[in-house]
Short mmCIF file of C-alpha atoms in Angstrom, two decimals:
data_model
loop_
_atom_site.label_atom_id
_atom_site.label_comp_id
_atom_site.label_asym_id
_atom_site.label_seq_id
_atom_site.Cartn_x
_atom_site.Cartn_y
_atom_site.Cartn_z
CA UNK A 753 81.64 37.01 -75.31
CA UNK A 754 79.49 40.32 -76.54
CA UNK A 755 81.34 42.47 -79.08
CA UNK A 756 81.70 46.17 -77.26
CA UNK A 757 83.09 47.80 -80.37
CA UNK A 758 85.11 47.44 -83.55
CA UNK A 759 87.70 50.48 -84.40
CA UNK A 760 86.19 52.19 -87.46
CA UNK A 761 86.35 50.93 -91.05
CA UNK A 762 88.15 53.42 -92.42
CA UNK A 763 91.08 52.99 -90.19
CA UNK A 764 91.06 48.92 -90.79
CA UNK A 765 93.06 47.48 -93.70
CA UNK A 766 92.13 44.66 -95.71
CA UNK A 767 94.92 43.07 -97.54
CA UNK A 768 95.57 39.78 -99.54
CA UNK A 769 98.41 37.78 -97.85
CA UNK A 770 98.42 35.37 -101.03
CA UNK A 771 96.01 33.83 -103.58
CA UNK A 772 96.50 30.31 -104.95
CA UNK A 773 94.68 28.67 -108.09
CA UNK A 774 92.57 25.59 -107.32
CA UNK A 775 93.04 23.90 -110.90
CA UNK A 776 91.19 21.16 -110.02
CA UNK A 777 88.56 22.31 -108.00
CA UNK A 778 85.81 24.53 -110.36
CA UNK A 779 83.37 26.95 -109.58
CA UNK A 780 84.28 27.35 -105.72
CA UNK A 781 81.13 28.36 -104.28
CA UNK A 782 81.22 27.39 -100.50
CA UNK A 783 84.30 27.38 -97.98
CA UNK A 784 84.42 26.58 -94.05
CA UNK A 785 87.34 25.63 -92.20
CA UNK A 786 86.85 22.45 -89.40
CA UNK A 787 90.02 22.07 -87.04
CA UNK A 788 92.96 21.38 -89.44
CA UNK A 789 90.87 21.14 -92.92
CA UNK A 790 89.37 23.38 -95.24
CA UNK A 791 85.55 21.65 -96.65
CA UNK A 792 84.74 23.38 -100.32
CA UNK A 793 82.16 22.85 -102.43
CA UNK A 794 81.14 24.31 -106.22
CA UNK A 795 78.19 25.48 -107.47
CA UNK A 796 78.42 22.94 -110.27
CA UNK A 797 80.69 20.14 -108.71
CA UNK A 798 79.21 16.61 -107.29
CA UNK A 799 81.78 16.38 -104.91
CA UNK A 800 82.99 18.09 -101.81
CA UNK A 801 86.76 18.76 -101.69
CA UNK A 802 88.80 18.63 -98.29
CA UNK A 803 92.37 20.20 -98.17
CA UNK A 804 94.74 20.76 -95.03
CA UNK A 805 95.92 23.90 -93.58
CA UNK A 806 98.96 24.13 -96.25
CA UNK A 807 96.18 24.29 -99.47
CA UNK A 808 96.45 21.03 -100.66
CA UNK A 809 93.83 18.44 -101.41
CA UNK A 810 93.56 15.67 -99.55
CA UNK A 811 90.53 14.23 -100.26
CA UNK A 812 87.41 14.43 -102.72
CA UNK A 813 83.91 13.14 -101.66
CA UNK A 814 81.43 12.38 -103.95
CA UNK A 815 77.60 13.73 -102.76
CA UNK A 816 75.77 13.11 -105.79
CA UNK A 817 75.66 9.34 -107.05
CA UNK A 818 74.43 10.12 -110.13
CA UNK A 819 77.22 12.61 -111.02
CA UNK A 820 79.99 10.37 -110.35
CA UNK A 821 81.46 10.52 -113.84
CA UNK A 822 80.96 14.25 -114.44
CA UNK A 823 83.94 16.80 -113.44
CA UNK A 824 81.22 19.81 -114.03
CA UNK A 825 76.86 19.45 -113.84
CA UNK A 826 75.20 21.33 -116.72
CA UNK A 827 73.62 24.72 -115.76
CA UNK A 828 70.00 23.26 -116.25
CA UNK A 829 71.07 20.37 -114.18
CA UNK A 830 73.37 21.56 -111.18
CA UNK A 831 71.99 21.67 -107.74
CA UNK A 832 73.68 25.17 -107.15
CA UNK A 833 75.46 24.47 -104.07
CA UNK A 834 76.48 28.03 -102.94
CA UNK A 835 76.64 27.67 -99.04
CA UNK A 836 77.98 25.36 -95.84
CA UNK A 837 78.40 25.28 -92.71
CA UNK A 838 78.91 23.31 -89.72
CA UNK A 839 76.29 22.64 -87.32
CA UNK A 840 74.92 19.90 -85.06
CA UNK A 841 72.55 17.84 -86.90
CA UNK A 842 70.84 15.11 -84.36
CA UNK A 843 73.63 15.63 -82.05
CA UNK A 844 76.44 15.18 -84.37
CA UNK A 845 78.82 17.32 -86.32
CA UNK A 846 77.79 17.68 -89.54
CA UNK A 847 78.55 19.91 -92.97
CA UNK A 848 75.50 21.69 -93.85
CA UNK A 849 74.82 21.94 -97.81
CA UNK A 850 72.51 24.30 -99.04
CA UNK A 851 71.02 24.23 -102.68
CA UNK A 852 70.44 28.02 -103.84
CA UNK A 853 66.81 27.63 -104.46
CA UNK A 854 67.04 30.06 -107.59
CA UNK A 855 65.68 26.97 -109.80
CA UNK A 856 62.78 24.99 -108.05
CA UNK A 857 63.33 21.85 -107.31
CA UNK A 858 66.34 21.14 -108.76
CA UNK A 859 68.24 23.79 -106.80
CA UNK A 860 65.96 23.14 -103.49
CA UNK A 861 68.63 20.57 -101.72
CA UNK A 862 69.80 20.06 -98.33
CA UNK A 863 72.94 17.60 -98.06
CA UNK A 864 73.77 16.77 -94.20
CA UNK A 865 77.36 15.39 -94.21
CA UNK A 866 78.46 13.77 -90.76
CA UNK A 867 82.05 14.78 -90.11
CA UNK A 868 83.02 10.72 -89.54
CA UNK A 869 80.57 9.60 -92.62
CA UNK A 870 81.19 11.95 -95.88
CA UNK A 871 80.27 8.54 -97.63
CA UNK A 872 76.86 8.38 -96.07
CA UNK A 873 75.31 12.13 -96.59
CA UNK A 874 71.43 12.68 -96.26
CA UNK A 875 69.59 14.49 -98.64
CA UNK A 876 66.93 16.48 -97.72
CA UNK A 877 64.24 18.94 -99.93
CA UNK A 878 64.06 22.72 -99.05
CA UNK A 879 61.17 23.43 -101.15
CA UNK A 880 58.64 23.98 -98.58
CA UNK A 881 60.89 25.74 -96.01
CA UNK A 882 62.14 28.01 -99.17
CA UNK A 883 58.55 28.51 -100.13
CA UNK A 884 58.01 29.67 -96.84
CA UNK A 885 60.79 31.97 -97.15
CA UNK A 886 59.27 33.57 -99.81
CA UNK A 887 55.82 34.20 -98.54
CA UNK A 888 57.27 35.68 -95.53
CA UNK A 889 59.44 38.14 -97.37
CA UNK A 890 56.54 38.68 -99.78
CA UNK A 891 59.04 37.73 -102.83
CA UNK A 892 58.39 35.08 -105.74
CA UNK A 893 61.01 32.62 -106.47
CA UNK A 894 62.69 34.88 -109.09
CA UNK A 895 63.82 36.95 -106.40
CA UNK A 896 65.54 34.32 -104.59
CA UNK A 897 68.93 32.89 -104.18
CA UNK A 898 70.76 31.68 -100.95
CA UNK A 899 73.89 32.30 -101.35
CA UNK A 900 75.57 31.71 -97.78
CA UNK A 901 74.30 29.80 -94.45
CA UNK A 902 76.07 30.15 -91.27
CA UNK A 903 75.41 28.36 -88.15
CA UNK A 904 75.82 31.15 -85.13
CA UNK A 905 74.59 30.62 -81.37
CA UNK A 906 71.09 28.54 -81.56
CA UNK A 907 69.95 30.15 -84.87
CA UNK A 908 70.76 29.46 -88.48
CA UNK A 909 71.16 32.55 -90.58
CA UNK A 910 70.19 32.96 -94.58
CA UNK A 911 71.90 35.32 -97.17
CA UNK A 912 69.30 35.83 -100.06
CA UNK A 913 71.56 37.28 -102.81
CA UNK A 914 68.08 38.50 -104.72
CA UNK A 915 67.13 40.99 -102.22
CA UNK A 916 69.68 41.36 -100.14
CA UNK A 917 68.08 40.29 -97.03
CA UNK A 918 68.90 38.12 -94.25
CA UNK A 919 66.82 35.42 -93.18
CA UNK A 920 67.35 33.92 -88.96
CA UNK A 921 65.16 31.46 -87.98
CA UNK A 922 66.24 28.95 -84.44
CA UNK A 923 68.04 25.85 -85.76
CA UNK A 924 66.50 22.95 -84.10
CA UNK A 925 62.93 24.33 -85.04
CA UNK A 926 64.36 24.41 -88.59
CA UNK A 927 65.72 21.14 -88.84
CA UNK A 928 62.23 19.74 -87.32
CA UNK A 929 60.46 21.80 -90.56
CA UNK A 930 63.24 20.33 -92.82
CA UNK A 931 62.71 17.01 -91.85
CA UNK A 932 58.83 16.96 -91.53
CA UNK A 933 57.77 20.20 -94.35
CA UNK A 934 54.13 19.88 -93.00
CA UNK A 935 54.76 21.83 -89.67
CA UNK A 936 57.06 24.38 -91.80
CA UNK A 937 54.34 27.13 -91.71
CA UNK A 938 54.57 26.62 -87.67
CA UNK A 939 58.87 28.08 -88.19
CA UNK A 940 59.52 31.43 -86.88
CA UNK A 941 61.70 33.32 -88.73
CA UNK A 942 63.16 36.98 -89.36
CA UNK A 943 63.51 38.63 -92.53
CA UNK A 944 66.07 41.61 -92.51
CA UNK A 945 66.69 43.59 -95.49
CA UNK A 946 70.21 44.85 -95.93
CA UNK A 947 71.79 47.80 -97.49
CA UNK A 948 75.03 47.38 -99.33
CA UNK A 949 77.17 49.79 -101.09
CA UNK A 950 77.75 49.75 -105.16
CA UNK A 951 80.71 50.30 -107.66
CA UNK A 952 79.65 52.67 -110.78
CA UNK A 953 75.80 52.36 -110.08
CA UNK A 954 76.22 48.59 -109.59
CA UNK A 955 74.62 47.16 -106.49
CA UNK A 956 76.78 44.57 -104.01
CA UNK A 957 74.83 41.33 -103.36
CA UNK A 958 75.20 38.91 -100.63
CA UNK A 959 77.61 35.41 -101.56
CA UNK A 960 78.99 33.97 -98.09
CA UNK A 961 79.01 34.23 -94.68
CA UNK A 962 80.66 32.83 -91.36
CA UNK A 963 80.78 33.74 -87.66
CA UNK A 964 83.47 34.71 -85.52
CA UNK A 965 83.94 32.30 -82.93
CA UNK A 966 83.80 33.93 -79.33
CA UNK A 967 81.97 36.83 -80.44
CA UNK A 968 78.29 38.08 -81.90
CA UNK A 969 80.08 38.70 -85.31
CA UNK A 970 78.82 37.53 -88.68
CA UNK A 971 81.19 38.00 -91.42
CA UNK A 972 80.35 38.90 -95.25
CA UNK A 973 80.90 38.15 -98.34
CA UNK A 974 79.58 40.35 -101.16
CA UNK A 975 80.42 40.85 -104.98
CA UNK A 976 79.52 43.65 -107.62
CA UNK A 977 78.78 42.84 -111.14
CA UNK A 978 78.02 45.28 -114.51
CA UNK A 979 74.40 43.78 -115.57
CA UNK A 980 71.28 45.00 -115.66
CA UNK A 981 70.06 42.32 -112.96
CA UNK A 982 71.67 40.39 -110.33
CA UNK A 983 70.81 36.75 -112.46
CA UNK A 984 72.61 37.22 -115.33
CA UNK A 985 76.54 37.17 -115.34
CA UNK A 986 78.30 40.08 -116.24
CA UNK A 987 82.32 41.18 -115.74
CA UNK A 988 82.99 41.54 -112.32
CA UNK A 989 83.88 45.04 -111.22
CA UNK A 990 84.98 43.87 -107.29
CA UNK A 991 84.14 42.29 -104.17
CA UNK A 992 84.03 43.58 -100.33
CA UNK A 993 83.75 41.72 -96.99
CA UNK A 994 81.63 43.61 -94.07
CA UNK A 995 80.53 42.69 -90.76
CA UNK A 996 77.37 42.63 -88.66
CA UNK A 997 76.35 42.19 -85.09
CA UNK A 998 74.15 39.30 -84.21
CA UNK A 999 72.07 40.80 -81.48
CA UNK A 1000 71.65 43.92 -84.02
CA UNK A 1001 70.50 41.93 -87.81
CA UNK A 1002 67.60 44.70 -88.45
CA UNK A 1003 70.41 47.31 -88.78
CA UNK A 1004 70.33 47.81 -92.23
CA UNK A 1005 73.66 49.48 -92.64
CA UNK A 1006 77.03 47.55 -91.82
CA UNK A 1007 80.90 48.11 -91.71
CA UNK A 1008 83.02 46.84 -94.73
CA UNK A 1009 86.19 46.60 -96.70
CA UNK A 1010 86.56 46.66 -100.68
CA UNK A 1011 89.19 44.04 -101.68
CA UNK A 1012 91.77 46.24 -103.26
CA UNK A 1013 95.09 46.25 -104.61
CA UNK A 1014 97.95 48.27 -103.48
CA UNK A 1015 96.62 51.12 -105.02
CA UNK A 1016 93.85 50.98 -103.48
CA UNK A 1017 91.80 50.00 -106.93
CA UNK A 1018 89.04 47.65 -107.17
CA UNK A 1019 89.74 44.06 -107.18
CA UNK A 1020 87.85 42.33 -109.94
CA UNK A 1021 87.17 39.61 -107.89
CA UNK A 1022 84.14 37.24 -107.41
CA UNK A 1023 84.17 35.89 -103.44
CA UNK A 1024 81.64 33.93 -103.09
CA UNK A 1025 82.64 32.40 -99.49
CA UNK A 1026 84.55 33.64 -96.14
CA UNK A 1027 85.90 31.87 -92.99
CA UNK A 1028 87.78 32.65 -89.99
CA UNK A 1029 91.49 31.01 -90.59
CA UNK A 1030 93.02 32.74 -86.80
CA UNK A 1031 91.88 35.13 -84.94
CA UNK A 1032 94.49 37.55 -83.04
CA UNK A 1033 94.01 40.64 -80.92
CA UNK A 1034 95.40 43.17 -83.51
CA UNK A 1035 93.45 41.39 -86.50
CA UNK A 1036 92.15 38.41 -88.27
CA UNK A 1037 93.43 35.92 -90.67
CA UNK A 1038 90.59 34.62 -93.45
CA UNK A 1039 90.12 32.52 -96.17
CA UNK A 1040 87.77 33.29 -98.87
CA UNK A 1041 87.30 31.47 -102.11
CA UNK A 1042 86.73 33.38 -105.97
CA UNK A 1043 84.93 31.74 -108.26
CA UNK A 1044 86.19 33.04 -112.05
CA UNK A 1045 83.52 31.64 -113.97
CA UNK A 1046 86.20 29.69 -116.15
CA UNK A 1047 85.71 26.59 -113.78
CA UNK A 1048 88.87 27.02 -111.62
CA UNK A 1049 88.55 28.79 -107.91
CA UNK A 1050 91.07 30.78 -106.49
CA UNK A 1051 91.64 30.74 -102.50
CA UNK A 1052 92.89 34.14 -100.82
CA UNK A 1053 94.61 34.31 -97.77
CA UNK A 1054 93.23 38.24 -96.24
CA UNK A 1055 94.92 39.71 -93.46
CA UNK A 1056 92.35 42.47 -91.84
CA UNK A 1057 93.94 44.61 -89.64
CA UNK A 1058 91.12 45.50 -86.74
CA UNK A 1059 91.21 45.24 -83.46
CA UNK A 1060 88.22 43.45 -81.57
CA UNK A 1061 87.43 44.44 -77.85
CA UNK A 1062 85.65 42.03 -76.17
CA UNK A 1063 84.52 41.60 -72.30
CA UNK A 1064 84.38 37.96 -70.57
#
């Protein structure tokens, strides 16, 4: 179906239905929800955790072997998974995993997890198809950080939290460069810049991203943080979720809602990942995960209040 409209931001509410501390899950950096279970990963976690509809755990799968006896990687060490989604991957449903690429090549991993065969995931390097990236958007590696990955249509879409840009390139072509990085200079891809709003002077960045299913909607994740560049940490000043049209990416400007309290004050809150929980005519239900930096996550339950017209 092809999105005719959205009603206006400012007349959409975005509220938190309820939050719940994941203890035992740290540094929450990627979320998507499959049927009846909810897939997360962490930034600095060698496993991937599954829980059910109701929030609780119900399964942990290890992805990195030589991790197994570690609860949390070292920051030199981690693969920085920030993103996944699900795609097809040689015909079968699979988790994506995506590496960040910030630290090359220790952050340049691909993990392919079949959906019947979480023991069994592939491992693939991205540092030829995330060199690419940057010689197409005429960046160095400093400048780059994927920080979500959502499947949508026949194209896989990029969130580069450095610049702020979005990167679509067509799926199967990618997973041909993946899988053979000599023809990866042969990929077409799209390189979008982005504009995104700031709290006190402090620019928004890109951290997730999903689609909504049944329309040309791509959902947002983006987080504000008081330091002088978007590498170093710094106390989080609030987080906002926005929306853009897939046939539409180059539009640089895009519809969003601050996470706020009652009172309509800034969250301090760190999403770093968003997916589609149910989707009703008068709104949507979503999940997003917070990473606190203090190695637990934090899911939240966000009720936005917009109504979608669609056409068959």
């Amino acid at each position: 179906m092809n999105v005719q409209c959205m009603q206006k931001p400012e007349t959409s509410i975005l509220s938190v239905q309820n939050t719940l501390i994941l203890s035992d899950i740290p540094s929450g950096s990627g979320l998507a929800v499959v049927e009846d279970s909810i897939y997360l990963v962490g930034d600095d976690s060698p496993f991937l955790f599954q829980l059910d509809r109701q929030h609780v755990v119900r399964g942990r799968h290890l992805l990195l072997q030589q991790w197994a006896d570690s609860v949390r990687i070292a920051k030199s060490s981690k693969p920085d998974f920030e993103s996944i989604t699900l795609a097809d991957w040689e015909k079968e449903p699979s988790l994506l995993v995506f590496g960040s690429g910030s630290k090359s090549p220790e952050r340049d991993s691909l993990l392919v997890l079949p959906l019947k065969a979480f023991h069994n995931p592939k491992r693939y390097s991205l540092t030829a198809l995330y060199d690419a990236i940057c010689q197409k958007e005429g960046i160095g590696r400093e400048s780059f950080n994927i920080e979500g990955a959502v499947v949508a249509g026949n194209d896989l879409w990029l969130f580069n939290r450095g610049t702020n840009s979005i990167i679509v390139a067509e799926l199967a072509s990618l997973i041909q460069a993946v899988k053979r990085p000599a023809v990866v200079n042969s990929l077409k891809m799209e390189v979008h810049p982005h504009q995104l709003p700031q709290i006190a002077g402090k620019q928004a960045r890109f951290s997730g991203a999903c689609h909504l299913p049944g329309t040309d909607l791509i959902f947002f994740t983006a987080s504000v943080e008081d330091t002088e560049n978007w590498i170093d940490d710094g106390e989080i000043l609030g987080s906002l979720i926005g929306v853009l049209d897939m046939n539409a990416p180059a539009q640089a400007n895009s519809a969003h809602w601050w996470l706020t309290d009652k009172n309509g004050n800034y969250l301090p809150e760190k999403l770093e990942s968003i997916d589609v929980l149910e989707s009703r005519e008068e709104g949507l239900i979503l999940l997003a995960v917070s990473d606190n930096d203090l190695g637990n996550s934090v899911l939240f339950e966000l009720r936005l209040d917009t109504s979608l017209h669609t056409k068959p």
